[in-house]
Amino acid sequence: MSDFSLESPPADDAPQEYRVLARKYRPTRFADLIGQDAMVQTLGNAIAKDRIAHAFLMTGVRGVGKTSTARLIAKALNCIGPDGRGGPTIDPCGVCEPCKAITEGRFIDVVEMDAASHTGVDDMRDVIDSVRYAAVSGRYKIHIIDEVHMLSKSAFNALLKTLEEPPDHVKFIFATTELNKVPVTVLSRTQRFDLKRIPADLLVSHFAGIAEKEGAGIEEDALRLIAAAAEGSVRDGLSLLDQAIAHGAGEITAEAVRAMLGLSDRGRTRALLAAVLTGDSQAALTELNAQYELGVAPDMAIESLLETVHAITRVQVGAQVDLVMSAEGQEQLGVWANEMSAATLHRFWQLLLKGLEEVKRGTMALQTAEMVLLRLIHAAGMPDPGALMRALEEKTVDVPLVRSEPPLPDATPARASASAPVSGATADDLSVSPAPPEYSPPLEASLSAPAQTAMISGKPVPADYTALVAAVEIDEPMLGAWLYDDAAPVTFAGGELVLTGKRNPGCMASLNAWMTTHFGDRLTARFEDGGDAMTLHQQDEARREAETAAVLADPNVQRVFAAFPDAELTDYTLQDTNSRGDERRTAR
């Protein structure tokens, strides 16, 4: 590990204010920049061969060294060596005036600009005007623009020409965390470097060296916890290390860091998952409410369960274990990984992911989270669908077969798919369903004009009442709803439509006016009270009831109900067997 250089202190001996570790140990040499070896090698070769680009773009997540690298490049290009006669170098001396001035942020030829607060085209005009003049005290005039993606479109456009052909004494260095927001016209004019997240092991060794310099004793497990929580960011990790040193008063243990990071609640998350896996609904709800009273938001509780399920899955496939979790927690994950099947883990993940969305979207977060847990408990006791289907294929479940049912209306007998989904409910009424009542279409359902479309007043007339209602709904949705829900057809022939059902004089007048507009005076409608014909809505309901009864009587569905005594049918798909055999109909 390399030594860490500190920024040069002022000449006087006055006591200095405390500087946080993230500033105190900012890299002042390329040797201090960890985890970016490929970029350092590229820059070193470019400087040695005098192939220095006119514009650089540093991109990466927070805290990986984008701005620090920009300053190091400025030092490398302007360093003159201890004797004042040196040239550009990948290893700036750090003692010459340009190096010290850049480190202290007072070098006149290195201009840093925060694009988050200077977003407009006027700010870019100032930059463009300044590049006309040569460097005052350095070799190059360098413009560092941080968070460059925050510039406006006009500002980018104003900079393009200068960025493409700047004077020889000018270099541009951009830094951004959101590369996708930088126009491609800018990307094509720069040399891009992607700074990677720092690996956890490298962060551990880096933080250990800093802790030693600070005289703080820290356990290796504590360093690993901090490195894992930093998520590849050196600055985030140094901020956590700074906090840990203050928290532990110089002696830092893993338990203290775990408590500082709020990781001790993971034990309660495992307790909650254990209650779900054992089917203890009362214990699961009690634990969820206890966490809620401690300030844990319901969506955070579900997210913690998701993280735990993901960690179990990683252990099951042999991936690296969670560095942040305690040894006890890792042992419990191993037990669950051996006991739970991959299908169960995937089912848990999908249910929790869907539940998290419901909790965040709903108005009653706690109640929704409770229902998510109960749904999860129910799913935990379900067998693997693949094993169930194999058992059905092997006929290991003895269920009496029932006879085939009469044809559904307007179709040949349909057979329900054996994969019809079921969900928990009572089963006494469903274990063996009686044959469904035979469905006979009402008289009015068959009342229609000839198969070919009739022609009245030179315009096509719908062939039957159903087609007429569909045509009306296009122009008059409210009138079409009345015809579907409340009006029943008695006859529809010879240019006359006779309706019965729920009388509505306004709708009848609107219907006759609509038919006059479309078909002239040869198609009329009148209303008769006291008829017992069925509306289209009632006909559709009867048809669906007949279909559902046929599905429940299917032998394959009966086998599923025998395997799941507490179940109810919630959805099914029928395969038509008429001439259009590829058509599928779904009922809910």
XYZ file of C-alpha atoms in Angstrom:
588
model
C 0.000 0.000 0.000
C 1.249 3.420 -0.884
C 1.735 6.191 1.649
C -1.006 8.783 1.737
C 0.079 12.344 1.064
C -1.620 15.168 2.918
C -2.368 18.574 1.535
C 0.359 21.020 2.590
C -0.537 22.875 5.806
C -0.174 26.650 6.091
C 3.224 28.016 7.124
C 2.178 29.209 10.563
C 1.959 26.947 13.565
C -1.553 28.009 14.590
C -3.850 25.094 15.445
C -5.914 24.020 12.464
C -9.585 23.136 12.403
C -10.358 19.460 12.108
C -10.722 18.220 8.551
C -12.820 15.187 7.788
C -10.966 12.141 6.514
C -12.489 12.426 3.042
C -10.731 15.798 2.604
C -7.640 15.049 4.632
C -6.767 11.976 2.590
C -7.757 13.230 -0.853
C -5.192 11.823 -3.323
C -2.380 14.245 -4.169
C -0.493 11.793 -6.417
C -1.591 9.213 -8.927
C -0.029 6.605 -6.639
C -2.682 7.461 -4.023
C -5.538 6.884 -6.498
C -6.678 3.335 -5.754
C -8.597 1.008 -8.026
C -8.072 2.958 -11.271
C -4.901 1.346 -12.579
C -6.053 1.180 -16.222
C -6.749 4.905 -16.358
C -3.436 5.792 -14.677
C -1.533 3.605 -17.130
C -3.279 5.211 -20.124
C -2.591 8.722 -18.873
C 1.029 7.859 -18.051
C 1.689 6.505 -21.534
C -0.051 9.487 -23.159
C 2.069 11.984 -21.180
C 5.295 10.064 -21.798
C 4.679 9.932 -25.563
C 3.322 13.504 -25.719
C -0.097 12.301 -26.913
C -2.151 14.395 -24.507
C -5.783 14.869 -25.513
C -7.331 18.330 -25.497
C -10.421 17.217 -23.497
C -11.041 14.480 -20.916
C -14.315 13.158 -19.485
C -14.320 11.364 -16.125
C -17.441 9.363 -15.337
C -18.401 7.037 -12.497
C -20.404 6.802 -9.297
C -19.903 9.185 -6.402
C -16.660 9.114 -4.466
C -14.434 7.127 -6.855
C -12.065 10.008 -7.644
C -13.400 11.941 -10.649
C -12.635 15.459 -9.377
C -9.434 14.299 -7.689
C -8.272 12.793 -10.983
C -9.030 16.058 -12.782
C -6.836 17.956 -10.325
C -4.081 15.355 -10.624
C -4.116 15.722 -14.415
C -3.836 19.499 -13.977
C -0.806 19.009 -11.707
C 0.757 16.441 -14.048
C 0.503 18.801 -17.034
C 1.758 21.913 -15.205
C 4.461 20.420 -12.939
C 7.879 22.001 -13.484
C 9.821 19.800 -11.035
C 11.817 20.811 -7.937
C 14.435 22.499 -10.115
C 11.896 24.397 -12.216
C 12.944 22.738 -15.471
C 10.734 19.654 -15.539
C 8.014 18.849 -18.079
C 4.631 17.055 -17.949
C 4.873 13.899 -15.858
C 2.564 11.214 -14.477
C 4.349 11.601 -11.132
C 4.188 15.345 -10.259
C 6.707 16.403 -7.661
C 4.253 18.105 -5.324
C 6.866 20.667 -4.201
C 7.050 23.091 -7.118
C 4.897 26.191 -7.069
C 2.328 24.972 -9.634
C 1.860 21.682 -7.741
C 1.424 23.401 -4.382
C -0.867 26.088 -5.826
C -3.104 23.530 -7.545
C -3.284 21.443 -4.359
C -4.328 24.512 -2.379
C -6.796 25.633 -5.075
C -5.116 28.977 -5.833
C -3.495 28.343 -9.222
C -4.772 31.002 -11.597
C -4.534 28.835 -14.708
C -6.656 25.990 -13.309
C -10.295 27.085 -13.246
C -12.853 24.829 -11.556
C -16.535 25.395 -12.280
C -19.538 23.682 -10.742
C -22.012 23.119 -13.580
C -24.812 22.571 -11.067
C -24.732 26.288 -10.184
C -23.436 27.609 -13.536
C -25.789 26.031 -16.039
C -26.466 28.805 -18.514
C -25.025 29.912 -21.831
C -23.644 33.093 -20.252
C -21.373 30.996 -18.046
C -20.082 29.205 -21.131
C -19.407 32.549 -22.833
C -17.094 33.428 -19.949
C -15.213 30.159 -20.477
C -15.010 30.720 -24.237
C -13.710 34.270 -23.764
C -11.035 33.149 -21.306
C -9.527 30.483 -23.583
C -8.325 33.170 -25.991
C -5.612 34.218 -23.580
C -2.491 32.217 -22.877
C -1.702 30.742 -19.474
C -0.327 33.259 -16.996
C 1.957 31.157 -14.803
C 1.472 27.595 -15.986
C 2.129 25.491 -19.051
C -1.554 24.911 -19.771
C -4.769 26.699 -18.922
C -7.090 23.986 -17.644
C -10.876 24.234 -17.225
C -12.396 21.649 -14.863
C -16.196 21.464 -15.102
C -17.736 19.261 -12.414
C -21.190 17.666 -12.857
C -21.071 18.687 -16.505
C -24.373 16.927 -17.240
C -26.142 19.790 -15.430
C -25.337 22.259 -18.214
C -28.284 23.407 -20.304
C -28.651 22.434 -23.937
C -27.778 25.960 -25.021
C -24.648 25.935 -22.856
C -23.499 22.658 -24.416
C -24.108 24.007 -27.902
C -22.176 27.182 -27.128
C -19.193 25.111 -25.967
C -19.083 22.636 -28.845
C -16.910 24.518 -31.332
C -14.372 25.599 -28.742
C -14.318 22.095 -27.288
C -13.592 20.585 -30.692
C -10.736 22.947 -31.635
C -9.394 24.671 -28.516
C -6.094 26.596 -28.547
C -2.986 24.499 -27.883
C -2.556 25.976 -24.416
C -6.074 24.965 -23.224
C -7.260 21.631 -21.819
C -10.806 20.720 -20.741
C -11.566 18.149 -18.036
C -15.199 17.188 -17.375
C -16.598 15.086 -14.521
C -20.083 13.585 -14.317
C -22.053 10.935 -12.465
C -24.791 10.739 -15.142
C -23.120 10.052 -18.460
C -26.438 9.433 -20.224
C -27.324 13.128 -19.827
C -24.219 14.348 -21.657
C -24.926 14.988 -25.375
C -23.253 12.597 -27.769
C -21.763 15.599 -29.567
C -19.770 16.350 -26.405
C -18.820 12.702 -25.843
C -17.382 12.483 -29.355
C -15.062 15.425 -28.657
C -13.548 14.073 -25.429
C -11.346 11.214 -24.268
C -13.534 9.261 -21.876
C -12.434 7.404 -18.735
C -14.864 5.231 -16.788
C -13.797 5.141 -13.142
C -14.821 1.863 -11.548
C -16.285 1.127 -8.139
C -13.479 0.250 -5.735
C -13.500 -3.465 -4.734
C -14.336 -4.147 -1.089
C -11.013 -5.875 -0.347
C -9.076 -2.885 -1.674
C -11.203 -0.537 0.421
C -10.496 -2.621 3.529
C -6.739 -2.333 3.089
C -7.034 1.379 2.244
C -9.140 2.142 5.324
C -6.853 0.051 7.531
C -3.879 2.220 6.526
C -5.803 5.419 7.250
C -7.019 4.127 10.617
C -3.424 3.313 11.540
C -2.317 6.831 10.606
C -5.144 8.234 12.728
C -4.121 6.043 15.690
C -7.472 4.285 15.823
C -7.768 0.600 16.623
C -10.316 -1.145 14.429
C -11.292 -4.783 13.970
C -11.011 -6.327 10.527
C -14.697 -7.299 10.567
C -15.557 -3.663 11.302
C -13.498 -2.587 8.288
C -15.357 -5.091 6.142
C -18.689 -3.755 7.339
C -17.667 -0.212 6.441
C -16.286 -1.285 3.061
C -19.484 -3.155 2.207
C -21.654 -0.215 3.265
C -19.533 2.163 1.137
C -20.670 0.334 -2.038
C -17.428 1.010 -3.897
C -17.148 4.702 -2.963
C -13.966 5.807 -1.226
C -15.529 9.054 -0.010
C -18.579 7.312 1.438
C -16.331 4.804 3.183
C -14.090 7.509 4.664
C -17.150 9.346 5.962
C -18.323 6.145 7.663
C -14.841 5.480 9.049
C -14.752 9.029 10.423
C -18.093 8.422 12.113
C -16.995 5.031 13.442
C -13.859 6.496 15.020
C -15.965 9.085 16.804
C -18.558 6.466 17.766
C -16.023 4.076 19.236
C -13.768 6.753 20.808
C -10.754 5.319 18.983
C -11.537 1.617 19.520
C -13.844 0.296 16.818
C -15.509 -3.116 17.036
C -17.667 -4.891 14.486
C -20.690 -4.800 16.814
C -20.322 -1.059 17.285
C -20.175 -0.500 13.516
C -23.129 -2.817 12.967
C -25.147 -0.825 15.490
C -23.982 2.477 13.976
C -25.080 1.377 10.500
C -28.431 0.149 11.769
C -27.668 -3.433 10.792
C -28.755 -4.973 14.081
C -32.363 -4.994 12.817
C -31.419 -7.706 10.343
C -31.883 -10.156 13.181
C -35.507 -9.038 13.476
C -35.934 -9.436 9.725
C -34.736 -13.026 10.011
C -37.160 -13.567 12.889
C -39.970 -12.249 10.705
C -39.000 -14.553 7.837
C -38.755 -17.502 10.244
C -42.328 -16.854 11.394
C -43.485 -16.776 7.773
C -41.705 -20.039 6.915
C -43.196 -21.837 9.926
C -46.675 -20.587 9.065
C -47.095 -18.712 12.362
C -49.384 -15.886 11.230
C -49.779 -14.392 14.702
C -46.031 -14.237 15.320
C -45.402 -12.704 11.892
C -47.978 -9.947 12.381
C -46.756 -9.293 15.933
C -43.163 -8.908 14.742
C -44.199 -6.610 11.870
C -46.157 -4.369 14.236
C -43.276 -4.340 16.730
C -40.906 -3.137 14.022
C -43.480 -0.535 12.959
C -43.645 0.828 16.506
C -39.839 1.142 16.496
C -40.040 3.359 13.416
C -39.519 0.831 10.612
C -41.730 1.788 7.675
C -43.833 -1.101 6.281
C -42.213 -0.828 2.849
C -38.759 -0.985 4.480
C -39.786 -4.178 6.285
C -40.810 -5.753 2.976
C -37.580 -4.543 1.337
C -35.582 -6.174 4.150
C -37.391 -9.460 3.490
C -36.550 -9.103 -0.201
C -32.868 -8.580 0.653
C -32.898 -11.663 2.869
C -34.539 -13.834 0.188
C -31.950 -12.569 -2.299
C -29.129 -13.380 0.152
C -30.487 -16.930 0.627
C -30.583 -17.383 -3.139
C -26.960 -16.234 -3.465
C -25.890 -18.707 -0.784
C -27.833 -21.458 -2.539
C -26.015 -20.924 -5.855
C -22.628 -20.615 -4.152
C -22.112 -16.872 -4.621
C -20.216 -14.673 -2.163
C -21.942 -14.274 1.195
C -23.109 -10.928 2.514
C -20.125 -9.197 4.154
C -22.374 -6.965 6.255
C -24.229 -9.836 7.915
C -23.086 -11.336 11.206
C -21.734 -14.873 11.465
C -24.983 -15.996 13.106
C -26.969 -14.515 10.249
C -24.776 -16.173 7.628
C -25.242 -19.520 9.362
C -29.029 -19.092 9.309
C -28.911 -18.211 5.613
C -27.032 -21.452 4.967
C -29.702 -23.460 6.787
C -32.502 -21.875 4.783
C -30.562 -22.307 1.534
C -30.404 -26.065 2.178
C -34.054 -26.362 3.224
C -35.771 -24.163 0.613
C -36.051 -25.065 -3.047
C -35.146 -22.665 -5.813
C -38.804 -22.580 -6.935
C -39.923 -21.541 -3.456
C -37.343 -18.759 -3.288
C -38.386 -17.454 -6.692
C -42.051 -17.571 -5.657
C -41.228 -15.645 -2.472
C -39.288 -13.067 -4.482
C -42.175 -12.462 -6.896
C -44.769 -12.235 -4.121
C -42.645 -9.815 -2.074
C -41.827 -7.715 -5.132
C -45.521 -7.425 -5.970
C -46.335 -6.774 -2.322
C -43.744 -3.985 -2.096
C -45.413 -2.233 -5.010
C -48.808 -2.544 -3.304
C -47.479 -1.200 -0.003
C -45.898 1.832 -1.659
C -48.967 2.557 -3.770
C -51.661 1.910 -1.157
C -53.043 4.318 1.415
C -52.925 1.817 4.310
C -49.281 0.764 4.277
C -49.239 -1.289 7.494
C -52.450 -3.161 6.712
C -51.246 -3.865 3.182
C -47.930 -5.187 4.504
C -49.817 -7.496 6.876
C -51.829 -8.901 3.974
C -48.597 -9.406 2.023
C -47.190 -11.486 4.895
C -50.364 -13.569 5.129
C -50.251 -14.178 1.380
C -46.617 -15.225 1.764
C -47.480 -17.636 4.587
C -50.149 -19.224 2.406
C -47.701 -19.595 -0.478
C -45.050 -21.127 1.801
C -47.207 -24.213 2.340
C -47.919 -24.804 -1.332
C -46.083 -27.651 -3.084
C -43.921 -27.098 -6.097
C -46.153 -26.829 -9.225
C -43.839 -29.102 -11.188
C -44.060 -31.847 -8.561
C -47.852 -31.462 -8.465
C -48.187 -31.891 -12.222
C -45.924 -34.936 -12.165
C -48.119 -36.435 -9.455
C -51.219 -35.758 -11.537
C -49.648 -37.306 -14.618
C -48.749 -40.397 -12.597
C -52.359 -40.480 -11.270
C -51.188 -40.673 -7.678
C -54.318 -38.769 -6.597
C -57.458 -40.909 -6.685
C -60.404 -38.796 -7.795
C -63.617 -40.248 -9.225
C -64.057 -39.243 -12.824
C -67.244 -37.555 -13.933
C -68.993 -37.772 -17.263
C -68.548 -35.237 -19.995
C -70.912 -32.328 -19.930
C -73.336 -31.146 -22.611
C -72.056 -28.667 -25.171
C -71.779 -25.009 -24.303
C -73.896 -22.608 -26.329
C -72.671 -22.020 -29.876
C -69.678 -24.319 -29.407
C -68.676 -27.967 -29.168
C -67.629 -29.341 -25.763
C -64.645 -27.450 -24.347
C -62.068 -28.893 -21.963
C -60.452 -26.751 -19.266
C -56.705 -26.496 -19.144
C -55.144 -28.666 -16.451
C -53.081 -25.688 -15.368
C -56.089 -23.617 -14.254
C -54.877 -21.524 -11.285
C -56.487 -21.941 -7.905
C -56.233 -19.996 -4.667
C -57.053 -20.910 -1.079
C -60.714 -21.119 0.066
C -63.270 -23.674 1.208
C -63.258 -27.019 -0.507
C -66.247 -28.965 0.871
C -68.389 -27.704 -1.981
C -65.670 -28.112 -4.594
C -63.956 -31.437 -3.981
C -66.451 -33.268 -6.253
C -68.664 -30.943 -8.250
C -71.993 -32.235 -9.616
C -72.698 -32.044 -13.297
C -73.566 -28.468 -14.273
C -77.139 -27.706 -15.298
C -77.674 -27.935 -18.994
C -77.800 -24.516 -20.579
C -80.329 -23.764 -23.271
C -80.096 -20.419 -25.016
C -83.277 -18.340 -24.597
C -85.599 -17.885 -27.503
C -84.621 -14.261 -28.090
C -80.947 -15.203 -28.457
C -81.784 -17.022 -31.704
C -84.057 -14.333 -33.099
C -82.135 -12.739 -35.917
C -82.329 -11.776 -39.540
C -81.002 -14.150 -42.207
C -77.289 -14.889 -42.130
C -76.567 -12.468 -44.936
C -76.741 -8.768 -44.093
C -80.066 -7.173 -45.052
C -80.134 -3.879 -46.934
C -82.591 -1.136 -46.024
C -82.474 2.298 -47.613
C -79.191 1.343 -49.242
C -77.376 0.905 -45.906
C -76.368 -2.374 -44.194
C -78.497 -3.408 -41.225
C -76.941 -5.471 -38.408
C -77.750 -9.144 -38.767
C -78.960 -9.593 -35.184
C -79.628 -7.749 -31.955
C -76.093 -8.233 -30.636
C -74.598 -6.619 -33.725
C -77.106 -3.764 -33.484
C -76.101 -3.047 -29.875
C -72.421 -3.076 -30.850
C -73.117 -0.528 -33.611
C -75.111 1.712 -31.254
C -72.335 1.656 -28.608
C -69.902 3.204 -31.089
C -72.027 6.361 -31.510
C -74.096 6.387 -28.298
C -72.301 4.594 -25.407
C -75.024 5.385 -22.831
C -77.768 4.142 -25.146
C -75.740 1.006 -25.905
C -75.329 0.343 -22.164
C -79.129 0.504 -21.680
C -79.702 -1.894 -24.591
C -77.137 -4.329 -23.124
C -78.064 -4.183 -19.423
C -81.790 -3.324 -19.229
C -83.484 -4.012 -22.577
C -84.222 -7.566 -23.758
C -85.015 -8.457 -27.409
C -88.366 -10.165 -28.097
C -88.214 -10.116 -31.901
C -85.898 -8.610 -34.484
C -87.238 -9.274 -37.984
C -89.014 -7.569 -40.861
C -87.579 -4.164 -40.090
C -89.012 -4.104 -36.559
C -87.278 -4.522 -33.195
C -89.499 -5.371 -30.196
C -87.952 -4.837 -26.767
C -88.997 -5.568 -23.211
C -87.418 -5.191 -19.792
C -86.783 -1.906 -17.975
C -88.700 0.862 -19.757
C -86.892 4.111 -20.539
C -88.882 6.449 -22.864
C -85.886 8.718 -23.409
C -83.711 5.817 -24.533
C -86.440 4.500 -26.843
C -86.762 7.913 -28.492
C -82.984 8.133 -28.895
C -82.900 4.608 -30.365
C -85.544 5.363 -32.996
C -83.799 8.634 -33.874
C -80.472 6.808 -34.271
C -82.020 4.084 -36.477
C -83.776 6.706 -38.620
C -80.460 8.486 -39.165
C -78.679 5.295 -40.179
C -81.364 3.143 -41.834
C -84.212 5.439 -42.773
C -87.800 4.718 -41.731
C -87.772 1.015 -42.555
C -86.218 -0.070 -39.245
C -88.134 0.884 -36.107
C -88.238 -0.136 -32.481
C -91.072 -0.412 -29.981
C -91.331 -1.471 -26.341
C -93.628 -4.099 -24.734
C -94.097 -4.366 -20.994
C -94.262 -7.634 -19.108
C -91.971 -9.719 -21.266
C -89.702 -12.353 -19.697
C -86.927 -12.248 -22.296
C -83.296 -12.117 -21.102
C -81.050 -9.118 -21.660
C -77.659 -9.567 -23.320
C -76.052 -9.100 -19.912
C -78.162 -11.912 -18.447
C -77.382 -14.148 -21.431
C -73.644 -13.583 -20.976
C -73.881 -14.313 -17.243
C -75.740 -17.555 -17.935
C -73.140 -18.538 -20.499
C -70.298 -17.860 -18.063
C -72.008 -19.854 -15.313
C -72.371 -22.786 -17.680
C -68.715 -22.540 -18.673
C -67.580 -22.402 -15.041
C -69.697 -25.428 -14.168
C -68.128 -27.341 -17.056
C -64.640 -26.389 -15.891
C -65.349 -27.545 -12.324
C -66.600 -30.883 -13.654
C -63.495 -31.518 -15.752
C -61.502 -34.540 -14.440
C -58.169 -32.717 -14.503
C -59.539 -29.828 -12.478
C -61.076 -32.316 -10.053
C -57.607 -33.822 -9.511
C -56.207 -30.386 -8.711
C -58.955 -29.770 -6.158
C -58.270 -33.162 -4.605
C -54.604 -32.186 -4.194
C -55.638 -28.801 -2.730
C -58.681 -29.436 -0.528
C -58.958 -25.769 0.492
C -59.193 -24.123 -2.900
C -61.475 -22.244 -5.228
C -61.412 -21.617 -8.954
C -60.541 -18.016 -9.779
C -59.579 -18.103 -13.453
C -59.547 -20.470 -16.405
C -58.862 -20.588 -20.137
C -61.006 -22.587 -22.567
C -59.739 -24.006 -25.824
C -62.409 -23.745 -28.530
C -62.829 -26.883 -30.644
C -64.813 -25.359 -33.480
C -63.435 -24.595 -36.935
C -61.307 -21.812 -35.473
C -59.333 -24.124 -33.263
C -56.585 -21.582 -32.659
C -58.898 -19.123 -30.883
C -58.773 -18.974 -27.085
C -61.358 -17.501 -24.744
C -60.631 -16.454 -21.182
C -63.188 -15.969 -18.431
C -62.564 -14.484 -14.996
